[in-house]
CSV table of C-alpha atoms in Angstrom, one decimal:
chain,number,residue,atom,x,y,z
A,1,MET,CA,-7.0,6.0,22.0
A,2,LYS,CA,-4.3,9.3,21.5
A,3,THR,CA,-4.6,11.4,23.4
A,4,PHE,CA,-2.3,15.5,22.8
A,5,LYS,CA,-2.9,17.8,26.0
A,6,LYS,CA,-1.4,19.9,28.8
A,7,ILE,CA,-1.9,18.4,31.8
A,8,GLY,CA,-5.2,20.0,33.1
A,9,LYS,CA,-5.3,22.1,29.9
A,10,THR,CA,-6.8,20.6,26.6
A,11,PHE,CA,-5.8,21.7,23.0
A,12,GLY,CA,-6.6,24.0,21.0
A,13,LEU,CA,-6.9,23.2,17.1
A,14,ALA,CA,-3.5,24.6,16.3
A,15,ALA,CA,-2.7,22.3,18.4
A,16,ILE,CA,-4.2,18.9,16.9
A,17,LEU,CA,-3.7,19.2,14.3
A,18,SER,CA,0.1,20.1,14.8
A,19,ALA,CA,-0.6,16.8,15.8
A,20,THR,CA,-1.9,15.6,13.8
A,21,ALA,CA,1.1,16.3,10.9
A,22,PHE,CA,3.8,14.8,13.0
A,23,ALA,CA,1.5,11.5,13.5
A,24,GLY,CA,2.2,10.8,10.0
A,25,ALA,CA,3.7,8.3,8.5
A,26,GLU,CA,7.5,7.0,9.7
A,27,ALA,CA,6.6,9.4,13.0
A,28,HIS,CA,5.1,6.7,14.8
A,29,VAL,CA,6.7,4.9,17.6
A,30,THR,CA,7.4,1.9,17.1
A,31,PHE,CA,9.5,-1.1,17.4
A,32,LEU,CA,12.7,-1.9,15.2
A,33,ASP,CA,12.5,-5.7,14.4
A,34,LYS,CA,7.9,-6.0,14.0
A,35,GLN,CA,8.6,-9.6,15.0
A,36,ALA,CA,9.1,-12.2,17.2
A,37,LYS,CA,9.1,-16.0,18.2
A,38,GLN,CA,7.2,-17.8,19.8
A,39,ASP,CA,8.4,-18.4,23.3
A,40,SER,CA,11.7,-17.0,23.1
A,41,THR,CA,13.1,-13.9,25.4
A,42,ILE,CA,13.2,-10.8,23.1
A,43,LEU,CA,14.9,-6.9,22.8
A,44,ALA,CA,11.0,-5.3,22.8
A,45,THR,CA,13.3,-2.0,21.0
A,46,LEU,CA,11.6,0.7,21.1
A,47,GLN,CA,11.4,3.3,19.1
A,48,LEU,CA,10.9,6.9,19.6
A,49,PRO,CA,11.6,9.9,16.0
A,50,HIS,CA,10.4,13.2,18.2
A,51,GLY,CA,9.1,14.9,20.9
A,52,CYS,CA,5.1,16.2,21.8
A,53,ASP,CA,5.0,19.3,19.5
A,54,GLY,CA,8.4,20.1,19.3
A,55,LYS,CA,8.7,20.5,22.9
A,56,ALA,CA,11.5,17.8,24.9
A,57,THR,CA,10.2,13.8,25.8
A,58,THR,CA,10.8,13.6,29.6
A,59,GLU,CA,9.9,11.0,30.0
A,60,VAL,CA,8.4,7.6,28.2
A,61,ARG,CA,5.2,5.0,29.7
A,62,VAL,CA,5.3,1.2,28.7
A,63,LYS,CA,2.1,-0.7,28.9
A,64,LEU,CA,3.2,-4.7,28.5
A,65,PRO,CA,0.7,-6.7,27.4
A,66,GLU,CA,-0.4,-10.3,28.6
A,67,GLY,CA,2.0,-12.9,26.9
A,68,PHE,CA,4.6,-10.4,27.2
A,69,PHE,CA,6.3,-11.3,30.3
A,70,PHE,CA,9.7,-11.7,32.6
A,71,ALA,CA,10.2,-7.9,31.3
A,72,LYS,CA,13.6,-6.1,32.2
A,73,PRO,CA,14.2,-3.0,30.8
A,74,GLN,CA,17.4,-1.7,29.4
A,75,PRO,CA,18.8,1.2,32.1
A,76,LYS,CA,19.5,4.7,30.4
A,77,ALA,CA,22.0,7.5,31.0
A,78,GLY,CA,20.2,10.7,32.7
A,79,TRP,CA,17.0,8.9,33.1
A,80,GLU,CA,15.4,6.9,36.4
A,81,LEU,CA,13.7,4.0,35.8
A,82,GLU,CA,10.1,2.7,37.4
A,83,VAL,CA,8.7,-1.0,36.7
A,84,ILE,CA,5.3,-1.1,38.1
A,85,LYS,CA,4.3,-4.9,38.9
A,86,GLY,CA,1.1,-6.3,38.4
A,87,ASP,CA,-1.2,-10.0,38.3
A,88,TYR,CA,-0.6,-11.9,35.1
A,89,GLN,CA,-4.0,-13.3,33.9
A,90,LYS,CA,-1.8,-16.5,33.0
A,91,THR,CA,0.3,-18.4,34.4
A,92,TYR,CA,3.7,-18.6,33.5
A,93,ASP,CA,6.3,-21.6,34.6
A,94,ASN,CA,9.7,-20.8,34.4
A,95,HIS,CA,12.2,-23.7,34.5
A,96,GLY,CA,9.5,-25.5,36.9
A,97,ASP,CA,8.4,-23.1,39.1
A,98,LYS,CA,5.0,-21.1,38.5
A,99,VAL,CA,5.0,-17.8,37.9
A,100,LYS,CA,1.7,-15.7,38.6
A,101,SER,CA,2.7,-11.8,38.5
A,102,GLY,CA,5.2,-9.4,37.4
A,103,ALA,CA,6.2,-5.9,35.7
A,104,ILE,CA,2.9,-5.1,33.3
A,105,GLU,CA,4.2,-1.3,32.7
A,106,ILE,CA,7.8,0.4,32.2
A,107,ARG,CA,9.4,3.4,33.3
A,108,TRP,CA,12.0,5.1,31.8
A,109,LYS,CA,11.9,8.8,34.0
A,110,ASN,CA,12.3,12.7,33.9
A,111,GLY,CA,15.2,11.9,31.4
A,112,ASN,CA,15.0,15.5,28.9
A,113,LEU,CA,15.5,14.0,24.7
A,114,SER,CA,15.5,16.7,22.5
A,115,ASP,CA,12.5,17.3,19.7
A,116,ASP,CA,15.8,17.2,18.0
A,117,PHE,CA,17.3,13.6,17.9
A,118,TYR,CA,16.2,9.9,18.4
A,119,ASP,CA,16.9,7.2,20.5
A,120,THR,CA,15.4,3.9,21.5
A,121,PHE,CA,13.7,2.4,24.7
A,122,VAL,CA,15.1,-1.7,25.2
A,123,ILE,CA,12.6,-3.7,26.6
A,124,GLN,CA,13.7,-7.5,27.8
A,125,GLY,CA,11.3,-9.8,28.3
A,126,LYS,CA,10.2,-13.0,27.0
A,127,VAL,CA,6.7,-14.7,24.8
A,128,SER,CA,5.3,-17.3,25.4
A,129,GLY,CA,1.3,-18.6,25.6
A,130,VAL,CA,1.2,-16.6,21.9
A,131,GLU,CA,-0.3,-18.0,19.1
A,132,ALA,CA,1.2,-17.5,15.3
A,133,GLY,CA,0.0,-14.4,14.5
A,134,THR,CA,-1.3,-12.8,17.0
A,135,SER,CA,0.3,-8.9,16.7
A,136,LEU,CA,0.9,-8.0,21.1
A,137,ALA,CA,0.1,-4.4,21.5
A,138,PHE,CA,2.0,-2.7,23.6
A,139,PRO,CA,0.6,1.1,24.2
A,140,VAL,CA,2.5,4.1,25.3
A,141,THR,CA,2.5,7.7,27.0
A,142,GLN,CA,5.1,10.1,25.5
A,143,MET,CA,5.6,12.8,28.0
A,144,CYS,CA,7.3,16.0,28.0
A,145,GLY,CA,6.5,18.3,30.7
A,146,ASP,CA,3.0,19.6,30.5
A,147,THR,CA,2.2,17.7,27.3
A,148,VAL,CA,1.0,14.2,27.6
A,149,ALA,CA,0.6,11.8,23.2
A,150,ALA,CA,-1.1,8.4,23.7
A,151,TRP,CA,0.0,6.2,21.7
A,152,ASP,CA,-2.6,3.7,22.2
A,153,GLN,CA,-4.8,2.9,19.0
A,154,VAL,CA,-5.0,-0.7,18.2
A,155,ALA,CA,-7.3,-1.6,14.6
A,156,LYS,CA,-10.0,-3.8,15.6
A,157,GLU,CA,-10.2,-6.9,13.9
A,158,GLY,CA,-10.0,-6.4,10.2
A,159,ASP,CA,-9.1,-3.0,10.3
A,160,ASP,CA,-6.2,-1.2,8.4
A,161,ALA,CA,-4.5,-0.5,11.1
A,162,HIS,CA,-2.5,1.6,8.7
A,163,GLY,CA,-5.0,4.3,8.8
A,164,LEU,CA,-4.0,5.0,12.1
A,165,LYS,CA,-3.0,8.3,14.2
A,166,SER,CA,-2.1,7.5,16.9
A,167,PRO,CA,-1.1,3.9,17.0
A,168,ALA,CA,0.3,1.7,19.5
A,169,PRO,CA,3.8,0.2,18.6
A,170,LEU,CA,2.6,-3.7,17.1
A,171,LEU,CA,4.6,-6.8,17.7
A,172,LYS,CA,3.1,-9.5,15.4
A,173,VAL,CA,4.2,-12.9,17.2
A,174,VAL,CA,5.5,-15.4,14.4
A,175,ALA,CA,6.1,-19.2,14.4
A,176,GLY,CA,9.0,-20.6,16.5
A,177,GLU,CA,11.6,-22.2,15.1
A,178,GLY,CA,11.1,-26.2,16.5
A,179,HIS,CA,8.4,-23.9,18.3
A,180,GLY,CA,11.4,-22.5,19.6
A,181,HIS,CA,13.7,-21.8,22.3
A,182,ASP,CA,14.0,-21.1,26.0
A,183,HIS,CA,16.5,-18.5,26.0
A,184,ASP,CA,16.0,-17.4,30.1
A,185,ASP,CA,19.8,-18.5,30.2
A,186,MET,CA,20.6,-14.8,28.5
A,187,ALA,CA,19.8,-13.1,31.0
A,188,GLY,CA,22.0,-10.4,30.2
A,189,MET,CA,23.2,-7.9,33.3
A,190,ASP,CA,20.5,-9.1,36.7
A,191,MET,CA,19.7,-6.4,39.2
A,192,THR,CA,17.6,-8.5,40.5
A,193,GLY,CA,19.6,-10.7,41.1
A,194,LYS,CA,17.3,-13.7,39.2
A,195,THR,CA,17.7,-12.7,35.5
A,196,GLY,CA,18.3,-10.0,32.7
A,197,MET,CA,19.0,-7.8,30.3
A,198,ASP,CA,21.2,-8.8,26.8
A,199,MET,CA,22.6,-6.4,25.1
A,200,THR,CA,25.2,-5.5,22.1
A,201,GLY,CA,27.6,-8.8,19.3
A,202,LYS,CA,30.4,-9.0,20.5
A,203,THR,CA,33.1,-10.7,20.4
A,204,SER,CA,34.1,-11.3,24.6
A,205,MET,CA,37.9,-11.5,26.0
A,206,ASP,CA,39.9,-11.6,28.4
A,207,MET,CA,41.1,-8.7,30.1
A,208,SER,CA,42.6,-9.7,32.8
A,209,GLY,CA,46.1,-7.9,31.2
A,210,ILE,CA,44.1,-4.2,31.1
A,211,ALA,CA,46.5,-2.0,32.5
A,212,GLY,CA,46.1,-1.3,36.1
A,213,LEU,CA,45.9,-5.2,37.3
A,214,GLY,CA,50.1,-5.0,39.2
A,215,ALA,CA,48.9,-2.8,41.6
A,216,ALA,CA,45.1,-5.0,42.8
A,217,ALA,CA,45.0,-8.3,45.0
A,218,PRO,CA,44.1,-11.5,42.3
A,219,ALA,CA,40.7,-11.8,41.7
A,220,GLY,CA,38.2,-12.3,45.1
A,221,GLU,CA,41.1,-11.6,47.5
A,222,THR,CA,40.6,-9.7,50.2
A,223,VAL,CA,41.9,-5.7,49.7
A,224,LYS,CA,43.0,-3.9,52.3
A,225,ALA,CA,42.8,-0.6,52.5
A,226,GLY,CA,42.8,1.5,56.2
A,227,ASP,CA,40.0,0.5,58.3
A,228,LEU,CA,38.1,-1.2,55.8
A,229,GLU,CA,38.0,-4.3,54.6
A,230,ILE,CA,36.2,-4.6,50.8
A,231,SER,CA,36.0,-8.8,49.8
A,232,GLY,CA,33.5,-10.8,47.8
A,233,GLY,CA,34.4,-9.2,44.5
A,234,PHE,CA,32.2,-9.8,40.8
A,235,ALA,CA,30.9,-8.9,37.7
A,236,LYS,CA,28.1,-10.4,35.4
A,237,ALA,CA,28.4,-11.9,32.0
A,238,MET,CA,27.4,-10.0,29.2
A,239,LEU,CA,25.3,-11.8,26.2
A,240,PRO,CA,25.1,-9.4,22.6
A,241,GLY,CA,22.9,-7.4,22.8
A,242,GLN,CA,24.0,-5.9,26.3
A,243,PRO,CA,25.7,-2.6,26.6
A,244,VAL,CA,26.0,-2.3,30.2
A,245,GLY,CA,27.4,-4.6,32.5
A,246,GLY,CA,26.7,-4.6,36.3
A,247,GLY,CA,29.8,-5.4,39.6
A,248,PHE,CA,29.5,-6.3,42.8
A,249,PHE,CA,31.0,-6.4,46.1
A,250,THR,CA,31.7,-6.1,50.2
A,251,VAL,CA,33.2,-3.0,52.4
A,252,LYS,CA,33.9,-3.9,55.8
A,253,ASN,CA,35.0,-0.4,57.9
A,254,ASN,CA,36.5,-2.0,60.7
A,255,GLY,CA,37.5,1.6,62.2
A,256,GLN,CA,35.6,4.7,64.4
A,257,THR,CA,35.6,6.8,61.3
A,258,ASP,CA,32.3,7.6,58.8
A,259,ASP,CA,34.5,6.6,56.0
A,260,ARG,CA,32.1,7.3,51.4
A,261,LEU,CA,32.9,5.5,48.4
A,262,VAL,CA,32.6,8.9,46.5
A,263,SER,CA,33.7,7.2,42.5
A,264,VAL,CA,34.8,3.9,40.8
A,265,SER,CA,36.8,4.1,37.6
A,266,SER,CA,37.6,1.4,35.3
A,267,PRO,CA,40.7,1.0,32.3
A,268,ALA,CA,37.2,-1.6,30.9
A,269,SER,CA,35.2,0.5,30.5
A,270,GLY,CA,34.8,4.1,30.1
A,271,GLU,CA,31.9,5.4,32.5
A,272,VAL,CA,31.4,4.0,36.4
A,273,GLN,CA,28.4,4.9,38.3
A,274,ILE,CA,26.8,3.6,41.6
A,275,HIS,CA,23.0,2.6,41.3
A,276,GLU,CA,20.8,1.9,44.0
A,277,MET,CA,18.0,-0.1,43.4
A,278,GLU,CA,14.3,0.1,45.3
A,279,THR,CA,10.7,-1.5,44.8
A,280,LYS,CA,8.2,0.2,47.3
A,281,ASP,CA,5.0,-1.0,46.7
A,282,ASN,CA,5.2,-3.6,43.7
A,283,VAL,CA,7.4,-0.3,42.0
A,284,MET,CA,11.3,-0.8,41.6
A,285,ARG,CA,12.9,2.1,41.0
A,286,MET,CA,16.7,2.2,40.3
A,287,ARG,CA,18.3,6.1,40.9
A,288,GLN,CA,22.6,7.6,40.7
A,289,LEU,CA,23.6,7.5,43.8
A,290,LYS,CA,26.1,10.6,42.8
A,291,ASP,CA,27.2,11.5,45.9
A,292,GLY,CA,28.1,7.7,46.7
A,293,ILE,CA,27.7,5.2,49.3
A,294,ALA,CA,29.0,6.5,52.9
A,295,ILE,CA,30.5,3.4,55.1
A,296,ALA,CA,29.2,3.9,58.7
A,297,ALA,CA,32.2,3.2,60.6
A,298,GLY,CA,31.7,-0.6,62.7
A,299,GLU,CA,29.2,-1.1,59.6
A,300,THR,CA,29.7,-3.3,56.9
A,301,VAL,CA,28.1,-2.1,53.4
A,302,LYS,CA,27.0,-5.1,50.7
A,303,LEU,CA,26.9,-4.3,47.4
A,304,GLU,CA,25.1,-7.4,46.5
A,305,PRO,CA,22.1,-8.1,42.4
A,306,GLY,CA,19.0,-5.9,43.3
A,307,ASN,CA,20.3,-3.7,45.6
A,308,LEU,CA,23.5,-1.0,45.3
A,309,HIS,CA,25.5,-1.7,42.4
A,310,LEU,CA,28.0,-0.7,40.0
A,311,MET,CA,27.3,-0.1,36.3
A,312,PHE,CA,29.4,-0.3,34.3
A,313,ARG,CA,28.8,2.0,30.9
A,314,LYS,CA,30.1,2.1,27.6
A,315,VAL,CA,32.1,-0.7,28.6
A,316,LYS,CA,34.9,-1.4,25.4
A,317,THR,CA,34.6,-5.3,25.5
A,318,PRO,CA,31.6,-6.9,26.6
A,319,PHE,CA,32.0,-9.4,30.4
A,320,LYS,CA,33.2,-12.8,29.4
A,321,GLN,CA,32.6,-15.9,32.2
A,322,GLY,CA,36.1,-16.1,34.1
A,323,ASP,CA,37.8,-13.2,32.7
A,324,THR,CA,38.8,-10.9,35.2
A,325,VAL,CA,37.0,-6.6,35.6
A,326,PRO,CA,40.0,-4.2,37.9
A,327,VAL,CA,38.1,-1.2,39.4
A,328,THR,CA,39.8,2.0,40.7
A,329,LEU,CA,36.7,2.3,44.0
A,330,THR,CA,37.5,6.3,45.9
A,331,PHE,CA,36.9,6.5,49.1
A,332,GLU,CA,36.6,10.4,51.3
A,333,LYS,CA,39.5,9.3,53.8
A,334,ALA,CA,41.1,6.2,53.1
A,335,GLY,CA,41.5,7.0,49.4
A,336,LYS,CA,41.8,4.9,46.2
A,337,VAL,CA,42.3,1.0,46.1
A,338,ASP,CA,42.8,-1.4,43.3
A,339,LEU,CA,40.0,-3.9,43.5
A,340,VAL,CA,40.0,-6.7,40.8
A,341,LEU,CA,36.7,-8.7,39.9
A,342,GLN,CA,35.8,-12.0,38.5
A,343,VAL,CA,33.3,-12.4,36.4
A,344,LEU,CA,30.8,-14.5,37.1
A,345,SER,CA,27.5,-15.9,35.0
A,346,ALA,CA,24.7,-13.7,34.1
A,347,GLN,CA,23.0,-14.5,36.9
A,348,GLY,CA,25.9,-14.4,39.8
A,349,LYS,CA,26.9,-17.4,39.8
């Protein structure tokens, strides 16, 4: 059931009454779209309407139910991301591959969402092996500093869920069209090199005419700047609903002096961040590298799916396969270098 407490201390009566007050109608953590078709890849969008008794939300944890797998979360600016992995109860088929494990919990951490504001947290995943009419529960733990609110109550079979004070968000599974189509090929920004996140609904266009391309070499060609060689540049196609894009390339330092990639910009997006993703002990973490990436003398650094990468935010026009994306790389010693990324498929092929 829902808890509302300070870590290590139980709240008094006033706090409990306050928690009850804000847990009324339309105050729960819920899904934007409360239905999901059988055997389909969906965007499960959680709505977080408030903090904890007036305090800002600093962490959101979502446990994933059996029947919702291949889950990938949407990164959020200002939040760190963790994906906890484990074994599924069942074995699922992914285009002929038998999959027995994957993401079982998603955590957005170290954020700061004021109680005055509302936000959404998005997870892409596939619904499979679930009968129509079944409701999948996604228990959510909302943390506000040392205060915790757990949205995890699930009504028993035949009971009225409206009476719950802190219900877990539910997705009701409905019959798919023709048993549903598997939209895993919709996978958007794939930071792992397999499938990824897809999030907007705009029409794409060729961005090769964007100002700034003239000074850069054609897409895919090696660019030299002093002792540095930058090659293999590409971006991944973005599909409807995807808010961010991913970019990748390789930098080789042929000199005797260390350098550092300190920032990246592009006329194709409002902001480009440098990110790192790593998996340790079945936990995947992604964080922004505000100090950039060191390029040691005589070394080669590769930005690739599942590791170092560029994240394009506030994209003006979703990247479309076959287009190009101009970027300007700023190095500590080599200075500014113009590069053109070729947009490949959402899978980076």
